[in-house]
PDB file of C-alpha atoms in Angstrom:
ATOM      1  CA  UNK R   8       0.000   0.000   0.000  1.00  0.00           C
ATOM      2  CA  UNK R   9       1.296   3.595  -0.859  1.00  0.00           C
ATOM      3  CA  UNK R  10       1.690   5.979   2.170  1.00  0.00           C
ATOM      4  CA  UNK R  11       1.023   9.504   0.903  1.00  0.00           C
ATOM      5  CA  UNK R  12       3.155  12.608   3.515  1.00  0.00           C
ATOM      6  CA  UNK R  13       0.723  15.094   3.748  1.00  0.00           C
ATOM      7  CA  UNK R  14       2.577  16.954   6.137  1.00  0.00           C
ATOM      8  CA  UNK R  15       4.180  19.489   3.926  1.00  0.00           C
ATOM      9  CA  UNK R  16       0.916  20.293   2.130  1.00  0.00           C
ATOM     10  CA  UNK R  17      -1.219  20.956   5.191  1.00  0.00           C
ATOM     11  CA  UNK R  18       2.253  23.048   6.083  1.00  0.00           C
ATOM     12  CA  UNK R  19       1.975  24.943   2.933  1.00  0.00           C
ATOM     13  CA  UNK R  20      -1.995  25.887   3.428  1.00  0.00           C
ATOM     14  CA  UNK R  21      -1.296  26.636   7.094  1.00  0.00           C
ATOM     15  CA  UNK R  22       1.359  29.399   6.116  1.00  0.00           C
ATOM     16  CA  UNK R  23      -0.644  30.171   2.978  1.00  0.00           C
ATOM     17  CA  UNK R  24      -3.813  31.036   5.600  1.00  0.00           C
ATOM     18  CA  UNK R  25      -1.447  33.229   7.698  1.00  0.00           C
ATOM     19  CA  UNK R  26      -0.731  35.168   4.988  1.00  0.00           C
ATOM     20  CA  UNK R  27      -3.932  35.847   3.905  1.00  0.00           C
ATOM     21  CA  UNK R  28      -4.974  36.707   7.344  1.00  0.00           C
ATOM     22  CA  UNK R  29      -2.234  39.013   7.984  1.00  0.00           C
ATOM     23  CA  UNK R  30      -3.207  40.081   4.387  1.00  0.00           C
ATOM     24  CA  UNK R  31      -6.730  41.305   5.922  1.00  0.00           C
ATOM     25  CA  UNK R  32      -5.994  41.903   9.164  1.00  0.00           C
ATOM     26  CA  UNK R  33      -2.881  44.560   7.470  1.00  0.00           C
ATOM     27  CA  UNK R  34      -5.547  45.656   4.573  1.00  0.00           C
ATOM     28  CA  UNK R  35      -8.224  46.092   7.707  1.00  0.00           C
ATOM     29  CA  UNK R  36      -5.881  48.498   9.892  1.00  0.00           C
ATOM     30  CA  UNK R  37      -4.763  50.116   6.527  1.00  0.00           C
ATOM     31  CA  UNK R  38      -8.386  50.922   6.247  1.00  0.00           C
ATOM     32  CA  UNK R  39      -9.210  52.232   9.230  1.00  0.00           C
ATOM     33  CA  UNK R  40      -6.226  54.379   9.648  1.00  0.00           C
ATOM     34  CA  UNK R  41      -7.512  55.400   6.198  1.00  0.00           C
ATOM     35  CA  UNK R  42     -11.493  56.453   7.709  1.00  0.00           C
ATOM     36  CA  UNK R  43      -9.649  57.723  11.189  1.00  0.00           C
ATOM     37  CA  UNK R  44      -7.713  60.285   8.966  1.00  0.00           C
ATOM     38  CA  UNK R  45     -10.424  60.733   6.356  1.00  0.00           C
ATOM     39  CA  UNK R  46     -12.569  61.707   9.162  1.00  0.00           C
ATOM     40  CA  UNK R  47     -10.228  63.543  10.595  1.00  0.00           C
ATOM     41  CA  UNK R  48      -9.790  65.569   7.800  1.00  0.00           C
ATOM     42  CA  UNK R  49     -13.458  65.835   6.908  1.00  0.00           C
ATOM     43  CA  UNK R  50     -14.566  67.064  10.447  1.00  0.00           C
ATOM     44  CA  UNK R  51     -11.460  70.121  10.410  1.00  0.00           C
ATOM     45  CA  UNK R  52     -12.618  70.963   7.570  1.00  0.00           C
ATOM     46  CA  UNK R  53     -16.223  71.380   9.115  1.00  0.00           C
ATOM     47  CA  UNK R  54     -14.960  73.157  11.521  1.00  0.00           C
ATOM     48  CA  UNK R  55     -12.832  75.487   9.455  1.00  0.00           C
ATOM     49  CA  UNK R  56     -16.153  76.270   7.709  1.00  0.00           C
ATOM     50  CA  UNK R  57     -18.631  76.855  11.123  1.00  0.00           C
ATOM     51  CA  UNK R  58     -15.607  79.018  12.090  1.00  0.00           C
ATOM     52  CA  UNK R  59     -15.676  81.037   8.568  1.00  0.00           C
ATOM     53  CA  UNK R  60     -19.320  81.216   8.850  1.00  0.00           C
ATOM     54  CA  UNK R  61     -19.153  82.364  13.179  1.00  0.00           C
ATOM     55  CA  UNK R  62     -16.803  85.110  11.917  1.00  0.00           C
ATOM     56  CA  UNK R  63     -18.881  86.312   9.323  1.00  0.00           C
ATOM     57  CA  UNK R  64     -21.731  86.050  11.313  1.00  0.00           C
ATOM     58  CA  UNK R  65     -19.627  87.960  14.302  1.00  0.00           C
ATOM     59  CA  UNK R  66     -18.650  90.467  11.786  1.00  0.00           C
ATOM     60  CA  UNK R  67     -22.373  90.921  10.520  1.00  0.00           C
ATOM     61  CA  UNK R  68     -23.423  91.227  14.214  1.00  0.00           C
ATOM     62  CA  UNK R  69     -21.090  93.735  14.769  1.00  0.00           C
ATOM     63  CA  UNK R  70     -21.833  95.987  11.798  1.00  0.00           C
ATOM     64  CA  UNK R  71     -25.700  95.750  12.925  1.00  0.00           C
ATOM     65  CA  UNK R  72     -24.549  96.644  16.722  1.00  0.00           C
ATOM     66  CA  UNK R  73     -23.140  99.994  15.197  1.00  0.00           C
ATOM     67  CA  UNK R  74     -26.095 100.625  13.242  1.00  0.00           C
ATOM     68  CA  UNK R  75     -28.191 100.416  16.153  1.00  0.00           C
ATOM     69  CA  UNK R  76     -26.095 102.492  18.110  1.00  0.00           C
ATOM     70  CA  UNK R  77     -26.173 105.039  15.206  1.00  0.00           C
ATOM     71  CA  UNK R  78     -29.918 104.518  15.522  1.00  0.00           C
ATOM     72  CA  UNK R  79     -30.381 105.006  19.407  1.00  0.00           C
ATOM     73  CA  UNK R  80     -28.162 107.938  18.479  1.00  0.00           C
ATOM     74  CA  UNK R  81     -30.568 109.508  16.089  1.00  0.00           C
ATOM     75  CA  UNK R  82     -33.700 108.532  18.256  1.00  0.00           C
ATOM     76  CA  UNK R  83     -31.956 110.116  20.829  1.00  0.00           C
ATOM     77  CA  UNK R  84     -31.357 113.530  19.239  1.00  0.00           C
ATOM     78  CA  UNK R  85     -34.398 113.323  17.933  1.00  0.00           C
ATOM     79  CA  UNK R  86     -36.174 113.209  21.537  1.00  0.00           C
ATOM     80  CA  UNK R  87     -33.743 116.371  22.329  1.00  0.00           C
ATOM     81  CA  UNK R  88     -35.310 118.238  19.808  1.00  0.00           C
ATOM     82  CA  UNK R  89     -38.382 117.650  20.405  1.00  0.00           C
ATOM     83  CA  UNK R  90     -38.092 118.400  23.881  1.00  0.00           C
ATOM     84  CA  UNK R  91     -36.340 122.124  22.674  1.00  0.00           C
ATOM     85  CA  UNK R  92     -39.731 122.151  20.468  1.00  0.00           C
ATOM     86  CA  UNK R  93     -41.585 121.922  23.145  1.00  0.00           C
ATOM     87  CA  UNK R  94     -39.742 124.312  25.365  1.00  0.00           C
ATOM     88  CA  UNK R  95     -39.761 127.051  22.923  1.00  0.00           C
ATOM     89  CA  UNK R  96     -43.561 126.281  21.927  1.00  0.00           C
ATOM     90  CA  UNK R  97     -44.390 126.702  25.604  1.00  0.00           C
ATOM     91  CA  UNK R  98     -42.164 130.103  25.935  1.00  0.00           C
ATOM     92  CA  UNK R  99     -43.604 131.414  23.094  1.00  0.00           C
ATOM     93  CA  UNK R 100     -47.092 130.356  24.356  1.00  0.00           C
ATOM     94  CA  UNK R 101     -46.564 131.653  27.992  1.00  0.00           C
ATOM     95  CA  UNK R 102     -45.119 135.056  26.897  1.00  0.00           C
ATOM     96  CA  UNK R 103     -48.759 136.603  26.892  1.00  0.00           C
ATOM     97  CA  UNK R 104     -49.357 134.461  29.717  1.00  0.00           C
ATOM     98  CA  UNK R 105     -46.379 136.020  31.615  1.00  0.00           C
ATOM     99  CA  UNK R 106     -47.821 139.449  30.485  1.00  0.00           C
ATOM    100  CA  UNK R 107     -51.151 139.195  31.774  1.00  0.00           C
ATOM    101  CA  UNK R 108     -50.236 137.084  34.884  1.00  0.00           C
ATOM    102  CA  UNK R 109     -47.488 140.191  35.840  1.00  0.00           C
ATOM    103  CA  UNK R 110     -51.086 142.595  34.862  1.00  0.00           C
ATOM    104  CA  UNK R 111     -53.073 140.771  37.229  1.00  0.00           C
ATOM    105  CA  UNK R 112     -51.377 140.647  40.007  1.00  0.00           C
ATOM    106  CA  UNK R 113     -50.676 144.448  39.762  1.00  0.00           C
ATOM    107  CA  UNK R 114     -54.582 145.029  38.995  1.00  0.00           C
ATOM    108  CA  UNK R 115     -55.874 142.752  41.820  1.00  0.00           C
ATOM    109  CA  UNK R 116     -53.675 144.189  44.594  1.00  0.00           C
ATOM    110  CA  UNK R 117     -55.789 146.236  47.100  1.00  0.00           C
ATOM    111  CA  UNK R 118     -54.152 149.283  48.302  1.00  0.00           C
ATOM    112  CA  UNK R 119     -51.932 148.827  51.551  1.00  0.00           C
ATOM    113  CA  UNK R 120     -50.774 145.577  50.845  1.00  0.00           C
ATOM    114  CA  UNK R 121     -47.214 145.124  49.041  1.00  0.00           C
ATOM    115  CA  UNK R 122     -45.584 142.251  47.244  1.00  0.00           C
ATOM    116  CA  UNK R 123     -41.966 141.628  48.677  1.00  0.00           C
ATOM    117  CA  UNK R 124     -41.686 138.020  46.747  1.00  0.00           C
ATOM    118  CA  UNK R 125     -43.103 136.622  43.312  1.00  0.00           C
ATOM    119  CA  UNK R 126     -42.370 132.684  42.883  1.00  0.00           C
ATOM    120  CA  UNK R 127     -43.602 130.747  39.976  1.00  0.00           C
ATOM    121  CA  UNK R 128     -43.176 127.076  39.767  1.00  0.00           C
ATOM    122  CA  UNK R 129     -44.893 125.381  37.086  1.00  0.00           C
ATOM    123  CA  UNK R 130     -48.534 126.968  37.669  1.00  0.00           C
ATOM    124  CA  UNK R 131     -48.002 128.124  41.195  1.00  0.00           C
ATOM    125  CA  UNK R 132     -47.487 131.702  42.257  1.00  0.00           C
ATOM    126  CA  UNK R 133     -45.909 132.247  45.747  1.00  0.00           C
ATOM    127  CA  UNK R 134     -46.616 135.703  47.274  1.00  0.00           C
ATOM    128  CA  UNK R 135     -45.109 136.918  50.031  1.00  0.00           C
ATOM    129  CA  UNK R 136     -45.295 140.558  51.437  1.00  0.00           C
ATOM    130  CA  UNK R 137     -46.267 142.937  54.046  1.00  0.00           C
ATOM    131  CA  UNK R 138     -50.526 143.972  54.571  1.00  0.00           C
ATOM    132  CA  UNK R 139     -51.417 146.932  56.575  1.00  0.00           C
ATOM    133  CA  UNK R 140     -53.929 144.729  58.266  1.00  0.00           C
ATOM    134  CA  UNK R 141     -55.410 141.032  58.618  1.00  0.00           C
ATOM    135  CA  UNK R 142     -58.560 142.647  56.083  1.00  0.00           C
ATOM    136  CA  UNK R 143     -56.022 144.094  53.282  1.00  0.00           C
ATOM    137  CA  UNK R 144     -55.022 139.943  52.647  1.00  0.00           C
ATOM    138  CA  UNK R 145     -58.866 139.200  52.842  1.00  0.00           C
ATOM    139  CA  UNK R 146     -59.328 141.603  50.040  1.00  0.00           C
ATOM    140  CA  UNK R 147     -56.307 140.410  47.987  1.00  0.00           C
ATOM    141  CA  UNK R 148     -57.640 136.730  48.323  1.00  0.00           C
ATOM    142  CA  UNK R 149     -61.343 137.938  47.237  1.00  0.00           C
ATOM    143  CA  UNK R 150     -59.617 140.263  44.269  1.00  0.00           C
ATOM    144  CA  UNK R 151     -57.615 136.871  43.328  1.00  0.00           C
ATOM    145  CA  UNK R 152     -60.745 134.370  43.436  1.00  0.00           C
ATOM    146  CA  UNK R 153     -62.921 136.853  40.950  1.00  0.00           C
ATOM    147  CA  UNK R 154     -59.795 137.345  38.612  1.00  0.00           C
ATOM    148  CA  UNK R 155     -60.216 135.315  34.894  1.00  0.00           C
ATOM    149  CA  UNK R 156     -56.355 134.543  35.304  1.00  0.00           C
ATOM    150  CA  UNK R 157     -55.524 133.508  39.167  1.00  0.00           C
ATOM    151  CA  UNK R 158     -58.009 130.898  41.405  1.00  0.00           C
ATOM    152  CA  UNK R 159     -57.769 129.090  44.492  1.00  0.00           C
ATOM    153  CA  UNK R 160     -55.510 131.396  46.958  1.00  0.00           C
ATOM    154  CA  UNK R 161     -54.473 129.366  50.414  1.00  0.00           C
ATOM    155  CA  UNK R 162     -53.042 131.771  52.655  1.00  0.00           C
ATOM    156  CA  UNK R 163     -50.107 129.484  54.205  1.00  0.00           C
ATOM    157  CA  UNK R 164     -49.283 132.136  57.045  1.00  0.00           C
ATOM    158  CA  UNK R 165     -49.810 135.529  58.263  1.00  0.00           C
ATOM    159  CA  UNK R 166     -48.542 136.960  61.465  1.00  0.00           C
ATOM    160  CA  UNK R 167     -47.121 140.634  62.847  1.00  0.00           C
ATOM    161  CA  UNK R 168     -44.328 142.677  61.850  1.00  0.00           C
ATOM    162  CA  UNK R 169     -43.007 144.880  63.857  1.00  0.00           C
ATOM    163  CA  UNK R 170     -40.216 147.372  61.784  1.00  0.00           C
ATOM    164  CA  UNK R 171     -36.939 147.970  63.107  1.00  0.00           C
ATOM    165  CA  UNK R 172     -36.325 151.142  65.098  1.00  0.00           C
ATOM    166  CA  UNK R 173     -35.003 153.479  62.894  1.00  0.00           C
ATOM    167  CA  UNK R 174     -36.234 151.842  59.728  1.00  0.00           C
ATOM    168  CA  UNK R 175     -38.787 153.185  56.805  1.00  0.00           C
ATOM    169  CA  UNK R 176     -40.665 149.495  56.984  1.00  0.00           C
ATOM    170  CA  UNK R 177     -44.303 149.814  57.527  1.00  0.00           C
ATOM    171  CA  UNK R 178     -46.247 148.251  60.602  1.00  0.00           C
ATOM    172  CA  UNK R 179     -48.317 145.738  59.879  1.00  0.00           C
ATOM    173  CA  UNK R 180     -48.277 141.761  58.639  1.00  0.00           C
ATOM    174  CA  UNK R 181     -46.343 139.186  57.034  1.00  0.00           C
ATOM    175  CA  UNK R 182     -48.332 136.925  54.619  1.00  0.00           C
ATOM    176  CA  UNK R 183     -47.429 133.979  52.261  1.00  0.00           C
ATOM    177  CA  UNK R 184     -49.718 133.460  49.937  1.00  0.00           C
ATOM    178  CA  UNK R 185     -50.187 130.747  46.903  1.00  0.00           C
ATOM    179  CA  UNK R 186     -52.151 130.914  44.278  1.00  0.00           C
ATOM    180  CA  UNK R 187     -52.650 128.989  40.932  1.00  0.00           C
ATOM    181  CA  UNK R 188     -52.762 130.625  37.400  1.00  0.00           C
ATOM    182  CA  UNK R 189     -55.371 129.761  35.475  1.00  0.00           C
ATOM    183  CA  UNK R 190     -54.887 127.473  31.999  1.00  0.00           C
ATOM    184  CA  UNK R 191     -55.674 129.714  29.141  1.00  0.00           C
ATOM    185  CA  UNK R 192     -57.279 128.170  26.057  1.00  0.00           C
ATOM    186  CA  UNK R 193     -57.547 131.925  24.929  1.00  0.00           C
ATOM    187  CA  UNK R 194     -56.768 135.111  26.050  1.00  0.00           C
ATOM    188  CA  UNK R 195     -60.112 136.478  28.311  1.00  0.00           C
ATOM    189  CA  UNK R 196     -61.689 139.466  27.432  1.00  0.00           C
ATOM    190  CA  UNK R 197     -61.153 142.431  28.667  1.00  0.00           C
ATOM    191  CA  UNK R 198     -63.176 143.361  32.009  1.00  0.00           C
ATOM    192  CA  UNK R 199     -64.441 146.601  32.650  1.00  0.00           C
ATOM    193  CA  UNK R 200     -63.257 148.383  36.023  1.00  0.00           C
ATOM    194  CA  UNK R 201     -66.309 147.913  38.713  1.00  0.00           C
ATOM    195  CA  UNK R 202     -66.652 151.898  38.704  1.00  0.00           C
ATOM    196  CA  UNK R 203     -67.624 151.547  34.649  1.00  0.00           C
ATOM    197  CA  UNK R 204     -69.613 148.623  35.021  1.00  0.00           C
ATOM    198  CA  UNK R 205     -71.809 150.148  37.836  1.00  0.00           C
ATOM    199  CA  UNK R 206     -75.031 151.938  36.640  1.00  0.00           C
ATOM    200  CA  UNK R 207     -75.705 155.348  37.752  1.00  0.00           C
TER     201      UNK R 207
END
């Protein structure tokens, strides 16, 4: 009987399977070093282009952040000016205000009664003087309620003066009186003295 030595054979496919493994196993690495690298590459460029585009965007951003500015800017001026408007609308609007206001409060001032002080704030007229007597305010307060530019006087004090020794200052009181001026749509007409408006 013939006796066949496989021995070298199964030898030769062993090493031949080795090879082809370390074929794969090198071709597999190979290939993954490959996609680490490829991805690699692929995500910085990614980023390279989310950081272009943040830049422009930062860039855009900041152009818009001036134009804002250089909006608030002109809303700003713009609220100036119309605050100046309004200033000079109201001076030019109070100057026959001022006029009459000044005319009143010489017309409706009783005799023996003087104005030392003359405060406006906003529409409130502080008086403050000297009255012969207790009766020369009364009448200044009564002359003030039935005047078409001046309402509602509170007398806030009144008390004695007594003038210095040696001094031209008149005896009599101390008063401080407010009043309010009246908002004029229009100018009032003119009112006739009480001595031309009585009938004979």
């Amino acid at each position: 009987m013939t006796r066949i030595n496989l021995l070298p054979w199964r030898e030769t496919q062993r090493k031949q399977q080795e090879r082809q493994f370390t074929f794969v196993a090198g071709g597999s690495v190979g290939l993954m070093v490959a996609l680490v690298i490829y991805a690699h590459i692929h995500i910085g460029g990614l980023i390279d282009n989310q950081n272009s585009r943040n830049d422009f965007l930062t860039a855009e951003i900041a152009t818009l952040d001036k134009q804002i500015a250089e909006i608030n800017n002109m809303a700003s001026e713009k609220a100036r000016l119309l605050a100046r408007m309004d200033v000079i609308q109201q001076l030019q609007t109070s100057r026959p205000a001022s006029v009459h206001l000044l005319d009143e409060l010489v017309t409706t001032l009783p005799e023996g009664i003087y104005y030392n002080i003359i405060k406006l704030q906003d529409n409130v007229i502080t008086l403050e003087g000297i009255a012969q007597s207790n009766a020369r305010v009364s009448s200044l307060m009564r002359n003030i309620e039935a005047s078409p530019w001046l309402e509602n006087p509170v007398l806030d004090l009144i008390e004695a003066k007594e003038p210095a020794k040696d001094s031209d200052d008149i005896k009599g009181s101390r008063y401080v009186l407010r009043v309010n001026q009246k908002a004029q749509n229009a100018p009032p007409a003119p009112t006739a003295p009480a001595a031309q408006q009585a009938t004979p």
